[in-house]
Short mmCIF file of C-alpha atoms in Angstrom, two decimals:
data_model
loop_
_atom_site.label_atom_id
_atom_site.label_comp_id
_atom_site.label_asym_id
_atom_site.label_seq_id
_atom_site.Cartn_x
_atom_site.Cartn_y
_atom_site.Cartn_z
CA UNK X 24 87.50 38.44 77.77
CA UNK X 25 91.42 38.74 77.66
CA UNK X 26 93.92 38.82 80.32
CA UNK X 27 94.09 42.57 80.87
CA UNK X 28 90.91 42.87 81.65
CA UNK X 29 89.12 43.46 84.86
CA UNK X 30 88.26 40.22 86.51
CA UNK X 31 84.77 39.57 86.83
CA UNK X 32 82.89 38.83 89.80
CA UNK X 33 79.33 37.94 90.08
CA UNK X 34 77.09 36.79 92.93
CA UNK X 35 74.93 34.44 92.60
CA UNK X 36 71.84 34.16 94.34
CA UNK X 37 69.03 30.98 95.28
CA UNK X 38 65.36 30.74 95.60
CA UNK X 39 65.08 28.51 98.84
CA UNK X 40 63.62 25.27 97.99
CA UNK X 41 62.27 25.60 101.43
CA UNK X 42 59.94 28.70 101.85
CA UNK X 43 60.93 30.75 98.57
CA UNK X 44 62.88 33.28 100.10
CA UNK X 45 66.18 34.76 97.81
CA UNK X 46 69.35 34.14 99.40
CA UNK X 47 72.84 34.95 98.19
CA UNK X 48 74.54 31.75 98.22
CA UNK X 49 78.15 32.30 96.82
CA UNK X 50 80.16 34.03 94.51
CA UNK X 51 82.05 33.64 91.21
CA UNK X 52 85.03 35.05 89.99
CA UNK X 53 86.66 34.58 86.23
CA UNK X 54 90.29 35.96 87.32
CA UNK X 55 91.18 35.57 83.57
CA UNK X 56 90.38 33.93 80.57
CA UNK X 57 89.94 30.08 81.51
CA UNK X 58 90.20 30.78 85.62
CA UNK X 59 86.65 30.61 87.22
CA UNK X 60 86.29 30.32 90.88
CA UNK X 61 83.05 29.84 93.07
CA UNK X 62 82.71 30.30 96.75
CA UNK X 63 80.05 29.52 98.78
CA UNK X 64 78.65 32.74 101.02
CA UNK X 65 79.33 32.59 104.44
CA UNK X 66 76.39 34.33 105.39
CA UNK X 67 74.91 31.44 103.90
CA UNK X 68 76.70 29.08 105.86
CA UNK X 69 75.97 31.08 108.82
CA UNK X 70 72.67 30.70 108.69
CA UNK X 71 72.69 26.62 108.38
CA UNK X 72 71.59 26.66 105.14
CA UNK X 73 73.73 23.97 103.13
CA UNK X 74 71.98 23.28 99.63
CA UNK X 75 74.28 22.58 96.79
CA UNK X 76 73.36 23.96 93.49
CA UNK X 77 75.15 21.61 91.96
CA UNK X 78 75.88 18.61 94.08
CA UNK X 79 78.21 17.04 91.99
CA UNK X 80 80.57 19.73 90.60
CA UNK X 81 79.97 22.19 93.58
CA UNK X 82 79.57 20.23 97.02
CA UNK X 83 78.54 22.09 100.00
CA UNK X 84 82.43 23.17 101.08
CA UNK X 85 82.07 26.24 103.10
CA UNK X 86 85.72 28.41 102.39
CA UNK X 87 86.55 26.26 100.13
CA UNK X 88 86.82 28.19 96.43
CA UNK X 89 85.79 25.60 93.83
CA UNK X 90 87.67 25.41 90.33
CA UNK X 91 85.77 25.62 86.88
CA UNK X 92 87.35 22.98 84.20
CA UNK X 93 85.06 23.61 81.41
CA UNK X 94 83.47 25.66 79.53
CA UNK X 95 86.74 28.56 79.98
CA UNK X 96 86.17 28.90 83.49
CA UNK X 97 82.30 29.01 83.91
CA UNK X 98 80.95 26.58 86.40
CA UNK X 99 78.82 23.65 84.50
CA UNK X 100 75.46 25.28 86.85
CA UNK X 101 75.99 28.26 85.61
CA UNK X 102 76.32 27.40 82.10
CA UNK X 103 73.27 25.78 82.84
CA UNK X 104 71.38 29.17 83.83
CA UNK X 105 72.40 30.20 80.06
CA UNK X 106 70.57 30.24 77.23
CA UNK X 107 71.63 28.03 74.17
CA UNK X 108 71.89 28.61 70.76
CA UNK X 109 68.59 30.32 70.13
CA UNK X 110 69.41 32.80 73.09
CA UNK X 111 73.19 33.48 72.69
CA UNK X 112 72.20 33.97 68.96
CA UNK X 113 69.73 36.88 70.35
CA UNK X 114 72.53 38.32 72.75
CA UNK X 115 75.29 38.18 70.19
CA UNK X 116 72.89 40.32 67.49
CA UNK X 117 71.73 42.65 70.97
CA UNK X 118 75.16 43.50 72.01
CA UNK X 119 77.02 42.55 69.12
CA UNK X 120 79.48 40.10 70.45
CA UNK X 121 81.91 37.74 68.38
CA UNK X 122 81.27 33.96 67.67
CA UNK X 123 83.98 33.69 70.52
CA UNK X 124 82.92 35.71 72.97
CA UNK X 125 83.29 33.90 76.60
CA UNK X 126 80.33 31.81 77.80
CA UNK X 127 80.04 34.21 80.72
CA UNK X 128 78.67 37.06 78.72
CA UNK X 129 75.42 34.90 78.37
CA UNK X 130 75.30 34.51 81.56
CA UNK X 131 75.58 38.45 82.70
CA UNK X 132 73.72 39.26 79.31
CA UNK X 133 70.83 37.03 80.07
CA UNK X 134 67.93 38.68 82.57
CA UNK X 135 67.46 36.56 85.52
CA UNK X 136 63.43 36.29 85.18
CA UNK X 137 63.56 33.68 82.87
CA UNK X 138 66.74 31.53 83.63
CA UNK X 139 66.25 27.99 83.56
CA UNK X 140 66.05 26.52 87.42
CA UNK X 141 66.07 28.43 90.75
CA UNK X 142 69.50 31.06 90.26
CA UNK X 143 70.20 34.50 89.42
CA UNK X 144 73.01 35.94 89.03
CA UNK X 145 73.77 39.99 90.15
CA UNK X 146 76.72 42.30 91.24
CA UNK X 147 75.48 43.09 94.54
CA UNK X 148 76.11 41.25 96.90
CA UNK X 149 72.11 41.18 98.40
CA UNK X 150 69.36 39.51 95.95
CA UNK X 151 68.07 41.53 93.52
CA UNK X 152 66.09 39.57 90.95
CA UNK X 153 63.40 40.39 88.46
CA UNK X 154 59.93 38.43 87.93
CA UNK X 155 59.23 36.50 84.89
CA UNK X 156 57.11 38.58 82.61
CA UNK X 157 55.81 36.52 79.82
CA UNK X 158 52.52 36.98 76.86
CA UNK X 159 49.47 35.52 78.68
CA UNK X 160 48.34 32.78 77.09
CA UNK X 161 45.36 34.32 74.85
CA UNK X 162 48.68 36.14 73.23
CA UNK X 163 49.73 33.06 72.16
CA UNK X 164 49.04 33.58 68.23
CA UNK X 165 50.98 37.11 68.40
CA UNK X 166 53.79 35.48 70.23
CA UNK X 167 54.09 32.52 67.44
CA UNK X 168 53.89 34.88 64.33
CA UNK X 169 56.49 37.23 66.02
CA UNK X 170 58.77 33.96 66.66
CA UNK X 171 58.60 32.80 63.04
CA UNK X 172 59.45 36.50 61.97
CA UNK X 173 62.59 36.29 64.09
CA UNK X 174 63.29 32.84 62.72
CA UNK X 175 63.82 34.34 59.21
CA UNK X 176 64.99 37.62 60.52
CA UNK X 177 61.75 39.18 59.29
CA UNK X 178 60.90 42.98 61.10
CA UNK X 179 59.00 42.99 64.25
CA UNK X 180 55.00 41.95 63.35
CA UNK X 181 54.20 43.10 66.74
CA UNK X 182 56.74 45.70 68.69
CA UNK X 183 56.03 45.22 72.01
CA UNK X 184 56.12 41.34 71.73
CA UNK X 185 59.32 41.45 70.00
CA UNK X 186 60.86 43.80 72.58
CA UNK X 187 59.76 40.99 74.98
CA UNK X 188 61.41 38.16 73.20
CA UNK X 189 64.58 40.53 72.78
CA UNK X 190 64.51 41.22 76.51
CA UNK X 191 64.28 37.87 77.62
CA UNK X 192 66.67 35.20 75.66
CA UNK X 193 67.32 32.91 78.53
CA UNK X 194 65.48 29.58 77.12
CA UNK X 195 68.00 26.72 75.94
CA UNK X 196 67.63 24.69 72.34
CA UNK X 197 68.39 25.81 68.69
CA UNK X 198 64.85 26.38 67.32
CA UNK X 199 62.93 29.80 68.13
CA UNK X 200 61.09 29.43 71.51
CA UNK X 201 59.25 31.96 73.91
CA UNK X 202 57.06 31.57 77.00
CA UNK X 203 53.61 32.15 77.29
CA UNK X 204 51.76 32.09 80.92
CA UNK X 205 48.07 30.59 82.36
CA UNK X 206 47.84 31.37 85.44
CA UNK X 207 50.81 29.28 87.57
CA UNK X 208 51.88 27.13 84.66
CA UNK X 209 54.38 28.64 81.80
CA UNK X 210 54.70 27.20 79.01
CA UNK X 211 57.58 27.24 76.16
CA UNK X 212 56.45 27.99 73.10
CA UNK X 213 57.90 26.14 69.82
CA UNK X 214 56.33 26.77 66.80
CA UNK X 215 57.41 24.92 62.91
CA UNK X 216 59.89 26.97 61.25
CA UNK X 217 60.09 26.78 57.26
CA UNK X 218 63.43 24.41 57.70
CA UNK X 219 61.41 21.60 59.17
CA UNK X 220 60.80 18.61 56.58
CA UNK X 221 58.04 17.71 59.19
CA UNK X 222 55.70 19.25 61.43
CA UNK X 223 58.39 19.26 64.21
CA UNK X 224 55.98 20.45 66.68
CA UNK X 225 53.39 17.41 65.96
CA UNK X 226 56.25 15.20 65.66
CA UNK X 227 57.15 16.01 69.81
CA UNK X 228 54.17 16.28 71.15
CA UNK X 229 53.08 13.21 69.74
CA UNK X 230 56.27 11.55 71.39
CA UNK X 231 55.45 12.95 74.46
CA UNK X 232 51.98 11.88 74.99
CA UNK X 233 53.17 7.94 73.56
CA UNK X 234 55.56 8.46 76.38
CA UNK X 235 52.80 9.45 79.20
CA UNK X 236 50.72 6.59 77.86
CA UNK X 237 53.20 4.15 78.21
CA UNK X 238 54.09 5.10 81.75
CA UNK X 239 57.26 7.69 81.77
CA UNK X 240 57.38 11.04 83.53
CA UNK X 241 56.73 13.62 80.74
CA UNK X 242 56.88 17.46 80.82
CA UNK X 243 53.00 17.95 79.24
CA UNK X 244 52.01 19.20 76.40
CA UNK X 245 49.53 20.63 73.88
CA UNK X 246 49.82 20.90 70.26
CA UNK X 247 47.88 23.26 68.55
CA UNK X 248 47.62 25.24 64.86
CA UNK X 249 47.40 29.45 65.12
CA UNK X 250 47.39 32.55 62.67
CA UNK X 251 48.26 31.42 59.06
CA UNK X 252 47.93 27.63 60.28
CA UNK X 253 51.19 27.61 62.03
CA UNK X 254 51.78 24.13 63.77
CA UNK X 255 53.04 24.82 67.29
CA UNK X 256 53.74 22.88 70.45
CA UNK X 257 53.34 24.00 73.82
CA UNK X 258 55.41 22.26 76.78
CA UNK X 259 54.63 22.99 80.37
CA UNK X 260 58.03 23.73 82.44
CA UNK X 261 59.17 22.13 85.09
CA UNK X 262 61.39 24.60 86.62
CA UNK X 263 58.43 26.93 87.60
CA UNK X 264 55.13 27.24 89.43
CA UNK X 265 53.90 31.03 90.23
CA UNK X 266 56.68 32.24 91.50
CA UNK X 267 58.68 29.83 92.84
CA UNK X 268 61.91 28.27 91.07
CA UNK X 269 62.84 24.50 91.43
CA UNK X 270 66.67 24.20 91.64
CA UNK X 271 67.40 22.29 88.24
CA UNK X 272 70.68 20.79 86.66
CA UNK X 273 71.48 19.67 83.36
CA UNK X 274 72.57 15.97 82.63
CA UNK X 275 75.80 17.72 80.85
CA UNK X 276 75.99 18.92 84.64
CA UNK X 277 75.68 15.55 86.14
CA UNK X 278 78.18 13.84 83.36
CA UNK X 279 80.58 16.74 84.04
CA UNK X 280 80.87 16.92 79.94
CA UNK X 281 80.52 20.00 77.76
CA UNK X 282 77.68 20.36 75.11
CA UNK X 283 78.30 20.92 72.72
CA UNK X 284 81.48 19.44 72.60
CA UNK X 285 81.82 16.51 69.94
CA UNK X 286 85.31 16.09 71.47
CA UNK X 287 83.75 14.72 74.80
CA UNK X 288 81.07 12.76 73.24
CA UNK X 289 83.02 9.56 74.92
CA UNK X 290 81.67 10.71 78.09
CA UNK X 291 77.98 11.28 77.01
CA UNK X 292 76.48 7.77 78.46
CA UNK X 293 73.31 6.73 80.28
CA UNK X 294 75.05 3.75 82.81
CA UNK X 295 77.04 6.97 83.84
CA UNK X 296 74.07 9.16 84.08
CA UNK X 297 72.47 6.29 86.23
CA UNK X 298 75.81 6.17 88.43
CA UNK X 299 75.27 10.30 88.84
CA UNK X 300 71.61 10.01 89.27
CA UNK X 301 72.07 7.58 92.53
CA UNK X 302 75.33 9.56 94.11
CA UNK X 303 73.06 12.16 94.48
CA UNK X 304 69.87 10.99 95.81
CA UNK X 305 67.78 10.12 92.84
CA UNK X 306 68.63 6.43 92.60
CA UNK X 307 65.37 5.28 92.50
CA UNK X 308 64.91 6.91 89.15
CA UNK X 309 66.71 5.46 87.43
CA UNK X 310 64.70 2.60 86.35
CA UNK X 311 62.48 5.50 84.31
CA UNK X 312 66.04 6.52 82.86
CA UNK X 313 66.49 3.43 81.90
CA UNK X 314 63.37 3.03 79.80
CA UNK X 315 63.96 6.43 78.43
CA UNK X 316 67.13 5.15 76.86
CA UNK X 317 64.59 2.17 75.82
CA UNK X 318 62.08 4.62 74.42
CA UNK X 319 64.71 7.44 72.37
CA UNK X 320 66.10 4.14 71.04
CA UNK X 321 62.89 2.69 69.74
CA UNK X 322 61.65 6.18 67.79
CA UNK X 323 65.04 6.77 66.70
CA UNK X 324 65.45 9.99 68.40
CA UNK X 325 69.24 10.73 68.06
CA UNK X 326 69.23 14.19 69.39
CA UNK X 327 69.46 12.46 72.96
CA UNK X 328 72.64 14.65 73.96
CA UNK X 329 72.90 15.16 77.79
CA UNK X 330 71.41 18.32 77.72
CA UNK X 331 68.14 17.10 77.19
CA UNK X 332 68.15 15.30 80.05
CA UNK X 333 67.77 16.86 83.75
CA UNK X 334 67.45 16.49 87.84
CA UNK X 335 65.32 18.98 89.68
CA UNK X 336 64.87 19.35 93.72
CA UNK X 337 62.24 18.12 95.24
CA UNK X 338 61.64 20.17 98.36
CA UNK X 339 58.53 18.00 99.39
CA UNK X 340 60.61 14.57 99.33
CA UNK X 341 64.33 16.84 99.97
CA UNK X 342 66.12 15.37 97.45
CA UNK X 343 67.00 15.35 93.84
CA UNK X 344 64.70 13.84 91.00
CA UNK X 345 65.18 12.30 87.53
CA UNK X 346 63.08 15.45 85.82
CA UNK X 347 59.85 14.84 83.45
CA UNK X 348 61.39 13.97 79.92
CA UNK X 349 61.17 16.98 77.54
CA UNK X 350 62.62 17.36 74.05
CA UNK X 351 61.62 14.23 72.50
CA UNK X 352 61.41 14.25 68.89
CA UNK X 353 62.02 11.33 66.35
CA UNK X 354 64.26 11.77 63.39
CA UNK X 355 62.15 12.37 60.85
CA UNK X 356 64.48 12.20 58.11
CA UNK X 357 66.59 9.35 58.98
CA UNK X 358 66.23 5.79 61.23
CA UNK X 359 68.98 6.29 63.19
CA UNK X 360 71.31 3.23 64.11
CA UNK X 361 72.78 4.87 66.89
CA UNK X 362 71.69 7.31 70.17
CA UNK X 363 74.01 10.56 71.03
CA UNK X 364 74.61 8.72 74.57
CA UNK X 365 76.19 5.67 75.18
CA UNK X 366 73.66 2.94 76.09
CA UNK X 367 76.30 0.69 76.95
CA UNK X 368 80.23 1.12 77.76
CA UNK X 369 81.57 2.25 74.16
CA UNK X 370 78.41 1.68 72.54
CA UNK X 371 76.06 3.85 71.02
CA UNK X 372 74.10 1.38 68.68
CA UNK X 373 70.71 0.33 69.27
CA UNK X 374 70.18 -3.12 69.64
CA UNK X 375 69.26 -5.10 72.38
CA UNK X 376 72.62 -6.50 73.38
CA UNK X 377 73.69 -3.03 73.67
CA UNK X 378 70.61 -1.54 76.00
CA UNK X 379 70.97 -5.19 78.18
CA UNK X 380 74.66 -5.11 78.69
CA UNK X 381 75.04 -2.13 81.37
CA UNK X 382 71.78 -2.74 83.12
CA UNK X 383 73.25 -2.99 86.27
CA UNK X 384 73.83 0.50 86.30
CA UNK X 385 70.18 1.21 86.64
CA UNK X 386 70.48 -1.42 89.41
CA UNK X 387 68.92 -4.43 87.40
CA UNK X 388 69.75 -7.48 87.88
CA UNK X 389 70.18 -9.83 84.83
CA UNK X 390 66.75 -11.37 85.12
CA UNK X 391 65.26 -7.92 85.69
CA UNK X 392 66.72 -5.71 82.76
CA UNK X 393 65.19 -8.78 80.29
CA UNK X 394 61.82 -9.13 81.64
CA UNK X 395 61.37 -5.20 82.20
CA UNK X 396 62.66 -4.45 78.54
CA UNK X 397 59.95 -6.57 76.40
CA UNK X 398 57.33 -5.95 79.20
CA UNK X 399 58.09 -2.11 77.92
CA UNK X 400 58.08 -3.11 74.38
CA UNK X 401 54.86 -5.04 74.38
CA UNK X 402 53.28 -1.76 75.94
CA UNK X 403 54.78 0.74 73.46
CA UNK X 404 53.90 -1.30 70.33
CA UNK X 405 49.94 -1.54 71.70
CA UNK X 406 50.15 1.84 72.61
CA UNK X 407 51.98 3.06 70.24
CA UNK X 408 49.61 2.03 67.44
CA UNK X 409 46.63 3.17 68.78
CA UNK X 410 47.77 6.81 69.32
CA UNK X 411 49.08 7.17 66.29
CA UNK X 412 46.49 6.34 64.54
CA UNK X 413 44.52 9.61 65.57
CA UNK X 414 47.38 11.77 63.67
CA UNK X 415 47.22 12.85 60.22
CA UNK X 416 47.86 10.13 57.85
CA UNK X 417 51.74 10.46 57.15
CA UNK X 418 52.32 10.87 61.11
CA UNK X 419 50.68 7.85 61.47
CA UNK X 420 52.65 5.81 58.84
CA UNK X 421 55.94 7.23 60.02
CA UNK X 422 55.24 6.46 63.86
CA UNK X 423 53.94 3.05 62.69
CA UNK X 424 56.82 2.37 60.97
CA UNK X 425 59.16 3.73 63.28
CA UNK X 426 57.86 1.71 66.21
CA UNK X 427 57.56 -1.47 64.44
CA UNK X 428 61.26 -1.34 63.43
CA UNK X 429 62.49 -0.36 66.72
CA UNK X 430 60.66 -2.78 68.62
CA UNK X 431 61.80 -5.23 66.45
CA UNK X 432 65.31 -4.91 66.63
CA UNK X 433 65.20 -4.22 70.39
CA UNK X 434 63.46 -7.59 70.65
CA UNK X 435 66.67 -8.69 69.02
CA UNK X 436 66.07 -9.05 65.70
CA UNK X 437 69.43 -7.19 64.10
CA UNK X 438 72.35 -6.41 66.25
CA UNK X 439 73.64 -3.46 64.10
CA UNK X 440 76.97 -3.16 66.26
CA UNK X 441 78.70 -4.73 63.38
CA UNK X 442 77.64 -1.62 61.37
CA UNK X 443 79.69 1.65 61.20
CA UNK X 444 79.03 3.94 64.38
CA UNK X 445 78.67 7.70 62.93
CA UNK X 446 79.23 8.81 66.77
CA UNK X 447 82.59 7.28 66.87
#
């Protein structure tokens, strides 16, 4: 977008969290390049409905038109409803845009049946939104082999499926992804691509169920092998049931931080993300945030960014919610000394003086954080040992390893601060 064009202006519309009715709940307007304006409706005002889609960059303010600081004048819950590098790579190749080209033309570019969370976006000013149309699930092995042709920009295996894939590039993440539906549940679809040094796939979905057994809210998952062996995992989203939407914002959101952005990686922290979580309602998880931090530290998963972390609404309890952990996946190919967030104030290291020293963010006390901390660590090295020893045998080593060492130094064996930070 330059100056002389037309300004854009886009509506924006919610599925109630309430009774799953589309409402039009505001408008936004890029007047030029970096000037982004949103407005709350005032039909929806009107009618006493007050939800803010993003309560901490967009408050309920009825007349009130709300700036855009980042992202050139897209609102952080709109970049949100974007896809990320897989999808904008898609869109730029559909419509043959520029490595430039304004975040908003992901957003208009992007069809609203398969946005992440509970928004679409239109140009009239009553709903109009499409239903999710995804492979049902005994498509699965078409949908993979089609994926890993597009990952090598191979020609379409399978027309129709590719046309589908095409049509709908909303999902976030930089590896090849697609959705696949059983009945209510969808699931995203990410199978290995010939890059990985590891079966990636194996690799996340063995995180995720160490996570489950050790007590934290994960997105589920099944891992699974189809067509020429493929390795693929399948993780259940959180975002959707049938057809109804949960209202979802990214941590990025919460921080009020760009990703990517390596120029604001000073504000990526988890104390602040605890702060965010309890301004808006979803103090009490933050405990499970906190051993989250715990757990990405201990299987040296350094692709942490706030991005992969999330709130949803809860329409049963009203409020916001820490949302199941998703995007887990140990570094294979290095043990990490550091996390992409902060785990204490201008620290990124792990170590135990470093996950200790901000515990009071997660509202610990001193005597809490301590006790909680090796209570966790005694459960994930039990655990942690015993799953991994039903995975092939160089998984196993690697998690056995990787566990051993983390525990370790969270116990407080080496304080590595002393090291060189590469996040600094």
């Amino acid at each position: 977008m330059s100056t002389s064009e037309r300004p854009v202006r886009l509506y924006v519309y919610l599925q109630r969290p309430d009774n799953g009715q589309w409402v039009t709940v505001g408008r936004y307007s890029l007047q030029r390049e970096t000037e982004g304006r949103f407005l709350y409706a005032p039909s929806y005002a009107d009618a006493g409905l007050g939800w803010a889609i993003d309560p901490v960059n967009l408050p309920f303010k009825p007349g009130i038109a709300i700036g855009a600081p980042r992202y050139r004048g897209l609102h952080d819950v709109l970049r949100d409803a974007c896809p990320d590098s897989w999808g904008q790579a898609i869109i730029r190749k559909q419509k043959g845009l520029s490595d430039s080209a304004h975040p908003y033309q992901f957003l208009v570019n992007a069809r609203n049946a398969d946005r992440w969370g509970a928004l679409a976006i239109g140009t009239s000013p009553r709903p109009s939104v499409d239903h999710l149309s995804s492979p049902r699930l005994e498509n699965l092995a078409d949908l993979v082999v089609e994926l890993s042709a597009m990952a090598v920009q191979r020609p379409p295996v399978n027309k129709n499926i590719r046309k589908m894939l095409v049509a709908a590039p909303s999902l976030g993440g930089a590896r090849p992804k697609g959705v696949v539906q059983d009945g209510d549940d969808y699931w995203l679809v990410k199978p290995r691509v010939p890059s990985d040094t590891a079966d990636v796939p194996l690799l996340e979905h063995m995180a995720a169920r160490l996570g489950r057994a050790v007590g934290l809210d994960f997105a589920d998952t099944v891992y699974q092998t189809v067509g020429d062996a493929i390795s693929v995992v399948r993780v259940k989203r959180f975002d959707r049931r049938g057809d109804r939407r949960l209202m979802a914002i990214s941590g990025a959101t919460m921080l009020s931080t760009e990703f990517p952005g390596g120029q604001v990686r000073a504000e990526w922290s988890y104390p602040r993300l605890a702060e965010e979580l309890q301004r808006i309602g979803a103090g009490p998880d933050r405990q499970e945030l906190f051993l989250r931090m715990v757990y990405n530290a201990v299987l040296g998963n350094d692709d942490d960014h706030p991005r992969n972390h999330a709130a949803i609404y809860d329409s049963a309890l009203k409020r916001w919610r820490l949302s199941p952990a998703f995007d887990v996946v140990p570094n294979w190919d290095d043990s990490p000394a550091a996390l992409a967030m902060q785990t204490s104030l201008g620290r990124y290291d792990i170590s135990r003086q470093s996950i200790l020293a901000d515990a009071g963010h997660f509202g610990l006390s001193s005597t809490q954080a301590p006790a909680l901390l090796d209570d966790f660590l005694d459960r994930l090295d039990r655990s942690g040992k015993q799953l991994a020893s039903q995975a092939p045998a160089a998984i196993q080593a690697f998690f056995h390893a990787r566990i051993s060492h983390g525990v370790q130094l969270l116990r407080g064996g080496q304080d590595p601060a002393v090291r060189s930070n590469k996040f600094e």
